mmCIF file with all atom_site columns, C-alpha atoms in Angstrom:
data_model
loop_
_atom_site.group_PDB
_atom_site.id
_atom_site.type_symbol
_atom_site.label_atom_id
_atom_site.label_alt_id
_atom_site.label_comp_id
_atom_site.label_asym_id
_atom_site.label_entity_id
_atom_site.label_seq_id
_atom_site.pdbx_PDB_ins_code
_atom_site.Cartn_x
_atom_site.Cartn_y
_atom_site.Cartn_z
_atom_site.occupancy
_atom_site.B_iso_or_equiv
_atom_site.pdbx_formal_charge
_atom_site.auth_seq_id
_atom_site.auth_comp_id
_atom_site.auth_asym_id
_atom_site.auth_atom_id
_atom_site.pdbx_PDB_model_num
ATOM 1   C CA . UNK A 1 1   ? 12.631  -208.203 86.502  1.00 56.00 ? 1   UNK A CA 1
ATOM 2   C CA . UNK A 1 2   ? 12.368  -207.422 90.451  1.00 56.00 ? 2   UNK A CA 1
ATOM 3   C CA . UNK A 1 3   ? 11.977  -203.737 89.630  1.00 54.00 ? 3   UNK A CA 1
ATOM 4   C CA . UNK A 1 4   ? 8.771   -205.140 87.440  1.00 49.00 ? 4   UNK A CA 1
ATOM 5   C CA . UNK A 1 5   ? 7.780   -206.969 90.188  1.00 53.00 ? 5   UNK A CA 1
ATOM 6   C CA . UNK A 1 6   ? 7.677   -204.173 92.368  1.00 51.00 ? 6   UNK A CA 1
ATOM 7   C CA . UNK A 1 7   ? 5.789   -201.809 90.273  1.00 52.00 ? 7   UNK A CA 1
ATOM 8   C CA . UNK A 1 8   ? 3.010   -204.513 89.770  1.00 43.00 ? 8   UNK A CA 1
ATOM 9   C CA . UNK A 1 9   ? 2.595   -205.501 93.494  1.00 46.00 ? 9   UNK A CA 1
ATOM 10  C CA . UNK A 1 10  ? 2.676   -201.227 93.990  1.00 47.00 ? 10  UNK A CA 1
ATOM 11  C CA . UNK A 1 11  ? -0.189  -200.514 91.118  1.00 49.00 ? 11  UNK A CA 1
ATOM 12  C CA . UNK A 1 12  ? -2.504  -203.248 92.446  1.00 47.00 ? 12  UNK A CA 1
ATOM 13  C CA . UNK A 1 13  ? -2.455  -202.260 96.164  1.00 50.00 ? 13  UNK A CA 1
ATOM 14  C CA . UNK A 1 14  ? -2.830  -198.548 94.687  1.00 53.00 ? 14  UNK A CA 1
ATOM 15  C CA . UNK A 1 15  ? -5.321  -199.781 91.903  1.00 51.00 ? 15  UNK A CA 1
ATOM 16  C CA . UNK A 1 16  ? -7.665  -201.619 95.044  1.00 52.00 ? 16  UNK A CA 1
ATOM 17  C CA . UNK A 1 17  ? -7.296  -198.335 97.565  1.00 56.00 ? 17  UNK A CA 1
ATOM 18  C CA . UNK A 1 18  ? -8.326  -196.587 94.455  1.00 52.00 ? 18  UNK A CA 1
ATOM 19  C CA . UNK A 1 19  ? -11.975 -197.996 94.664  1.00 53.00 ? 19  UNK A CA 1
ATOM 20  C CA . UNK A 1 20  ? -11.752 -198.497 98.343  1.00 59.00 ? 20  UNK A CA 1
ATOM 21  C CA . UNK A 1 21  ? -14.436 -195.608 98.218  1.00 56.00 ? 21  UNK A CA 1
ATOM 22  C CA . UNK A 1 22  ? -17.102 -196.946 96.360  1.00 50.00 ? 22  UNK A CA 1
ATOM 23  C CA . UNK A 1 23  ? -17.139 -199.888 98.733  1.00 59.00 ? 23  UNK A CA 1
ATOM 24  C CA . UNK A 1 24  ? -20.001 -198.100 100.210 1.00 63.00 ? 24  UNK A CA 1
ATOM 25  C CA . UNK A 1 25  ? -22.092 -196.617 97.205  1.00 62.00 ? 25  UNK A CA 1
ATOM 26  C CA . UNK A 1 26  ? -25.637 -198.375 96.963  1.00 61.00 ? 26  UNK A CA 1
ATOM 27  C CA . UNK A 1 27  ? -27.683 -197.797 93.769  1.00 62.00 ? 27  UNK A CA 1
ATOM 28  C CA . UNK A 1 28  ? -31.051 -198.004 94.531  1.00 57.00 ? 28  UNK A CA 1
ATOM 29  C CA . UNK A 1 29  ? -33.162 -199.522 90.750  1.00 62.00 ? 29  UNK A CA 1
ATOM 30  C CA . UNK A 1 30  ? -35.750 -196.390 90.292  1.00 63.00 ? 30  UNK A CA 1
ATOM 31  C CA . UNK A 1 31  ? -38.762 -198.960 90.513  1.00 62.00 ? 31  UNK A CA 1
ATOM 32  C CA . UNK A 1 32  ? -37.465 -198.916 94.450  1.00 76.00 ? 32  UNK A CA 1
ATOM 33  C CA . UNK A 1 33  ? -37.276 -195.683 95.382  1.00 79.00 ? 33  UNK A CA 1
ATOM 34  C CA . UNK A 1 34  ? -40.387 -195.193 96.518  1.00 82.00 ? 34  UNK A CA 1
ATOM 35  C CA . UNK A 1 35  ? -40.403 -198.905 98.942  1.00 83.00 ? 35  UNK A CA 1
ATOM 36  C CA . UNK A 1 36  ? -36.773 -197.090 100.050 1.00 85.00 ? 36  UNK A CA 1
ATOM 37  C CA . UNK A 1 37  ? -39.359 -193.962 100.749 1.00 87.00 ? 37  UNK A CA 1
ATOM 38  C CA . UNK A 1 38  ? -41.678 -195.787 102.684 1.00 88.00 ? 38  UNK A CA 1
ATOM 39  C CA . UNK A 1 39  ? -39.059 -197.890 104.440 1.00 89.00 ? 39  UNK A CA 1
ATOM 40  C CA . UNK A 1 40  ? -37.105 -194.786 105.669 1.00 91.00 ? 40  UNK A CA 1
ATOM 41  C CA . UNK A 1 41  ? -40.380 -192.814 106.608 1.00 91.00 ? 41  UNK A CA 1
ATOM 42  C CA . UNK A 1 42  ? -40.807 -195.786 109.027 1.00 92.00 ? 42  UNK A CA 1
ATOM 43  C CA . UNK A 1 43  ? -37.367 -196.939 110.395 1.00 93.00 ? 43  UNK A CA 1
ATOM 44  C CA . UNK A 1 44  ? -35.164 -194.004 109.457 1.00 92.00 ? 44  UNK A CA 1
ATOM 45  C CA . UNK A 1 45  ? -31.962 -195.493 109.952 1.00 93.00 ? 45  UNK A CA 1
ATOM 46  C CA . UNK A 1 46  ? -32.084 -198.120 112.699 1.00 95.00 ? 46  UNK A CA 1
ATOM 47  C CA . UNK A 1 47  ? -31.726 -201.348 112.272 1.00 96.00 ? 47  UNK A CA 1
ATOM 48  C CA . UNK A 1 48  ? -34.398 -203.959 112.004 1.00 97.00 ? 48  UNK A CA 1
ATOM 49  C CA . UNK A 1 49  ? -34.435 -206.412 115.369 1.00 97.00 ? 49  UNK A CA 1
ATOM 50  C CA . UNK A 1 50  ? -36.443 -209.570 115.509 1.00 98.00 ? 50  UNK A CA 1
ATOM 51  C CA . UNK A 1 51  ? -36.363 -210.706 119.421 1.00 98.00 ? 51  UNK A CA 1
ATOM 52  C CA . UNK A 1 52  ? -38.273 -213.504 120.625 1.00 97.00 ? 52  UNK A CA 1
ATOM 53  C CA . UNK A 1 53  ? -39.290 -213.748 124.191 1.00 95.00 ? 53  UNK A CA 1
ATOM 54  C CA . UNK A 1 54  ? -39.074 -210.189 125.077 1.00 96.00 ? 54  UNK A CA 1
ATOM 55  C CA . UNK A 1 55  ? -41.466 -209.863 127.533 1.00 95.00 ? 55  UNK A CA 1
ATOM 56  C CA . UNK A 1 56  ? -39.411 -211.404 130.282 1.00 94.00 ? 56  UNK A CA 1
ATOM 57  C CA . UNK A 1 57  ? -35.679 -212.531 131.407 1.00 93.00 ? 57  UNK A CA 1
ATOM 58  C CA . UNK A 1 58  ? -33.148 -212.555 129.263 1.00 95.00 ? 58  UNK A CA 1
ATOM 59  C CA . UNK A 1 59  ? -35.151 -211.023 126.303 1.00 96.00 ? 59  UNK A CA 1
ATOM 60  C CA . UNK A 1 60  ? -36.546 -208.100 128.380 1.00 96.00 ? 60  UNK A CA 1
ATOM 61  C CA . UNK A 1 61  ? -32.903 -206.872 129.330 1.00 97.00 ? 61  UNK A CA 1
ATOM 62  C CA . UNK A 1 62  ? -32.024 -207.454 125.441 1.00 97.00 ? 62  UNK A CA 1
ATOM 63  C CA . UNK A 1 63  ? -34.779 -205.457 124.492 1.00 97.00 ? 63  UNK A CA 1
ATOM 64  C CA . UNK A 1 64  ? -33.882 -202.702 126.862 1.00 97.00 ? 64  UNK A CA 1
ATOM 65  C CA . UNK A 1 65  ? -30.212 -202.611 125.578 1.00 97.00 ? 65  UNK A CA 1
ATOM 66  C CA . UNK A 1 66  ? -31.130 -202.369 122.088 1.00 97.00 ? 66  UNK A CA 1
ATOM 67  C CA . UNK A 1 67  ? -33.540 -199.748 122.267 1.00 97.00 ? 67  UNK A CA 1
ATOM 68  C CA . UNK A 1 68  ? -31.730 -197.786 124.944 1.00 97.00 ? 68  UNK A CA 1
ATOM 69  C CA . UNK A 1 69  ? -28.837 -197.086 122.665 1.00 96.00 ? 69  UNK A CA 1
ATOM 70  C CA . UNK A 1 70  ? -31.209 -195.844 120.186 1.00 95.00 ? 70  UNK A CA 1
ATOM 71  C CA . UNK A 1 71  ? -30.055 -197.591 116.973 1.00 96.00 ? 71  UNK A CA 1
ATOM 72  C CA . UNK A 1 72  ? -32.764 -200.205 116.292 1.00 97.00 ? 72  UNK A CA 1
ATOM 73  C CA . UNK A 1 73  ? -36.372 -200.510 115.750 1.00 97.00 ? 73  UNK A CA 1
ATOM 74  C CA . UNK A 1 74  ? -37.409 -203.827 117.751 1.00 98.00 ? 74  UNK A CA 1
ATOM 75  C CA . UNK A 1 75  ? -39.908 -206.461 116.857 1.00 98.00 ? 75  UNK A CA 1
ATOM 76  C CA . UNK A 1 76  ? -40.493 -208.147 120.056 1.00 98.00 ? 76  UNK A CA 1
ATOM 77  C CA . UNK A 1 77  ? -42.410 -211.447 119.383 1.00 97.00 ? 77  UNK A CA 1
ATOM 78  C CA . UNK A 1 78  ? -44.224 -212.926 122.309 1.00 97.00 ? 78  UNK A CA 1
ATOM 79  C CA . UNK A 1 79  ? -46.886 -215.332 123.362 1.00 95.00 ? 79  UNK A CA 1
ATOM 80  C CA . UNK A 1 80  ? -48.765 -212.807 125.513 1.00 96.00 ? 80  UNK A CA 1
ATOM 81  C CA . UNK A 1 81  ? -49.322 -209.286 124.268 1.00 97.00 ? 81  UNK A CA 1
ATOM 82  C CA . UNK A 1 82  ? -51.022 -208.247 127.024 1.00 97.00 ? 82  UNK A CA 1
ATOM 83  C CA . UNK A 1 83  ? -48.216 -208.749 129.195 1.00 97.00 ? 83  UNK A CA 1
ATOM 84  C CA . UNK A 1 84  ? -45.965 -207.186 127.038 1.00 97.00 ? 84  UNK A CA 1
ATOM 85  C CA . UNK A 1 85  ? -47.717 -203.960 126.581 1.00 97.00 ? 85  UNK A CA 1
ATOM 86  C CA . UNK A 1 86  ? -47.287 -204.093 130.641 1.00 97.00 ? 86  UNK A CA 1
ATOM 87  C CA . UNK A 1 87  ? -43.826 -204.824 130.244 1.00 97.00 ? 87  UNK A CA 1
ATOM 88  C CA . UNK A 1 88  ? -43.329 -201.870 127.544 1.00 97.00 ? 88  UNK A CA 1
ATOM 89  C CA . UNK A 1 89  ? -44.866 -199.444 129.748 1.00 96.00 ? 89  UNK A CA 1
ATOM 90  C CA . UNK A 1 90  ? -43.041 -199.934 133.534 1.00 96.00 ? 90  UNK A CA 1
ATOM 91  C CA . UNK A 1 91  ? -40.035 -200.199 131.168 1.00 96.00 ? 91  UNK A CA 1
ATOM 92  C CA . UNK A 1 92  ? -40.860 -197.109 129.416 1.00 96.00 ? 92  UNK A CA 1
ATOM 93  C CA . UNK A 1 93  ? -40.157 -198.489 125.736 1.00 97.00 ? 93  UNK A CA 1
ATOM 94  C CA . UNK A 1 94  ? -40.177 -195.938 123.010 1.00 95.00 ? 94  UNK A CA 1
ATOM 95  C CA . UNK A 1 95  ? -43.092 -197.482 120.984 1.00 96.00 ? 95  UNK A CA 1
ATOM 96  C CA . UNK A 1 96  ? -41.915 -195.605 118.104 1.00 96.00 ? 96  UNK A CA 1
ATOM 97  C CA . UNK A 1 97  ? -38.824 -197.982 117.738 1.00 97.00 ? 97  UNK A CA 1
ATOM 98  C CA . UNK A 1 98  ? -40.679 -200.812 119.579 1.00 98.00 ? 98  UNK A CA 1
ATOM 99  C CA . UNK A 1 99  ? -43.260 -203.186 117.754 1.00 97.00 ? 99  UNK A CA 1
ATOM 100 C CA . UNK A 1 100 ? -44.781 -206.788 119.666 1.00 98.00 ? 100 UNK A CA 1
ATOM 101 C CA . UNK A 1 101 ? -45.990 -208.841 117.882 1.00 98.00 ? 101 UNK A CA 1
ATOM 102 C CA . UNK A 1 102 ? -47.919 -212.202 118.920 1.00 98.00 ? 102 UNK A CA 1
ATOM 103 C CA . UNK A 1 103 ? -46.257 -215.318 118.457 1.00 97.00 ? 103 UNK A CA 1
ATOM 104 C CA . UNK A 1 104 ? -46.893 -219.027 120.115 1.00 94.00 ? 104 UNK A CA 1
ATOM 105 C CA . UNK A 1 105 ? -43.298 -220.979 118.677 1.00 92.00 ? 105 UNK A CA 1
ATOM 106 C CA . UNK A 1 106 ? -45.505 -224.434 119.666 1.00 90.00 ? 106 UNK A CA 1
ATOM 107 C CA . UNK A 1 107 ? -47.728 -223.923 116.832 1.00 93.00 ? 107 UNK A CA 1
ATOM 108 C CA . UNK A 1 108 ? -47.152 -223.798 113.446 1.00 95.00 ? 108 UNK A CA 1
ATOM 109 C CA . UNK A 1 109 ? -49.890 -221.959 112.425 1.00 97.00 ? 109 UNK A CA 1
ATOM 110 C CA . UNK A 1 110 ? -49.185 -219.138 114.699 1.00 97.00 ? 110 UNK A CA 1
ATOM 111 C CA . UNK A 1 111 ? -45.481 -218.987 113.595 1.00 96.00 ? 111 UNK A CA 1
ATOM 112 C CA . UNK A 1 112 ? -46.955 -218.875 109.658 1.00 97.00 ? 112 UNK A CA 1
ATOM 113 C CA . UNK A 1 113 ? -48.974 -215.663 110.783 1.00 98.00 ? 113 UNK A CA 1
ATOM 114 C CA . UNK A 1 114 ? -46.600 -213.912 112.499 1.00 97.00 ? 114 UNK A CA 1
ATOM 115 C CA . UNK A 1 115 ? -43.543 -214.886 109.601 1.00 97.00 ? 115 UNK A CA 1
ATOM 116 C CA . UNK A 1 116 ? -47.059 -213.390 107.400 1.00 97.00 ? 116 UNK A CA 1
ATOM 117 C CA . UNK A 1 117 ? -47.345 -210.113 109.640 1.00 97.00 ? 117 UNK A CA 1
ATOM 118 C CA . UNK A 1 118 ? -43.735 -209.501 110.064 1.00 97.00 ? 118 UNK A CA 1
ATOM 119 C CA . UNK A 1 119 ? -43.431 -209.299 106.192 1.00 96.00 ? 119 UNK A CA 1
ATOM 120 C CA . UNK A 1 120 ? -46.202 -207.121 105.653 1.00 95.00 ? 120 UNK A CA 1
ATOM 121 C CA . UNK A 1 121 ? -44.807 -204.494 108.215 1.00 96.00 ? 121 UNK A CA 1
ATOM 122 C CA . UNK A 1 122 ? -41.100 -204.449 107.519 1.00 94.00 ? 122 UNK A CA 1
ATOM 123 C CA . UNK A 1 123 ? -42.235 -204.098 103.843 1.00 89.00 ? 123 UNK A CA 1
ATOM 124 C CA . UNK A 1 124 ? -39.223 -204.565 102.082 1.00 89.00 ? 124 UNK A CA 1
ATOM 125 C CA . UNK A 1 125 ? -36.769 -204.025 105.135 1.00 93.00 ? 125 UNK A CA 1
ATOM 126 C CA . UNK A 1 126 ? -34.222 -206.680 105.613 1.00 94.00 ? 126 UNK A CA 1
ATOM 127 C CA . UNK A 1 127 ? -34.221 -208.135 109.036 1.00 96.00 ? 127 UNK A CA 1
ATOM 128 C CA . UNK A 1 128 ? -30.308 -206.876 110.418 1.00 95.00 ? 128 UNK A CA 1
ATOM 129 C CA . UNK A 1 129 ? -30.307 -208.864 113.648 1.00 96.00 ? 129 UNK A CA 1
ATOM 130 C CA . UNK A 1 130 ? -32.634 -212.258 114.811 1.00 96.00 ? 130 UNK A CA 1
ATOM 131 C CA . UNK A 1 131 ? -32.001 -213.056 117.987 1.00 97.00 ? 131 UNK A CA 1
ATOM 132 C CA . UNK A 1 132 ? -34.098 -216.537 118.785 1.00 95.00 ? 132 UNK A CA 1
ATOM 133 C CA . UNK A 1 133 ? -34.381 -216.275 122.965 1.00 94.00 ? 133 UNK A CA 1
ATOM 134 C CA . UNK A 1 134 ? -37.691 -218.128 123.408 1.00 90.00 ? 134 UNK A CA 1
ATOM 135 C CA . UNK A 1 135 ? -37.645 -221.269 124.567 1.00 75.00 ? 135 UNK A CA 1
ATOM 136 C CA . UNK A 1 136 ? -40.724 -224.478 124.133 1.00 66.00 ? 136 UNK A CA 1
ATOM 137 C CA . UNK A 1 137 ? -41.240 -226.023 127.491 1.00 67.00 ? 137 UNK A CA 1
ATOM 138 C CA . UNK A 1 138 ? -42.928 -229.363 127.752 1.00 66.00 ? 138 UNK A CA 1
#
């Protein structure tokens, strides 16, 4: 009996290293390879980054970091674009991996149209990091 033992607990560790390597297989439905066409024409293989208040403090440095090492495309949503364009260029963002987008977190309307916009430009894209910086002051 212990030498069955033995031989089962041995066939099921080799049985789950055994598909160990398929951990990592995607199959893509052929209805989406052309959205995974269109979504790797655009990002390549970075990682999709929505940062809130990136124009300034904490969120500027963040934004900096992420697309200094070159691995994401970042969505920096702010409530002036003006001032981020600014910020972009003394910064010297890569604007291909670097997208602002308007957004005012005190209105709901403004945080419908930029959930809206957001959608339309990652396209299918799942979003691989938030990170929710911005603060409301009243």
């Amino acid at each position: 009996m212990r030498h069955f033992q033995t031989t089962l607990v041995v066939m099921l560790v080799s049985s789950s290293q055994a598909f160990q390597f398929m951990s990592n297989w995607k199959i893509t439905p052929p209805g989406d390879a052309e959205k995974q066409q269109k979504i790797k024409e655009k990002f390549g293989d970075k990682k999709l980054v929505v940062l809130t208040g990136a124009s300034s403090g904490l969120g500027r440095k963040t934004a900096q970091a992420l697309l200094r090492s070159g691995d994401y495309h970042v969505v920096g949503a702010v409530r002036d674009l003006d001032k981020m364009d600014a910020v972009a260029e003394i910064d010297g963002f890569n604007m291909n991996n670097f997208t602002p987008m308007h957004l005012e977190l005190n209105s709901f309307e403004s945080v419908h149209k930029f959930c809206e916009e957001l959608k339309e430009f990652k396209v299918e894209k799942p979003i691989d990091r938030l990170i929710c910086n911005a603060g409301i002051y009243q």
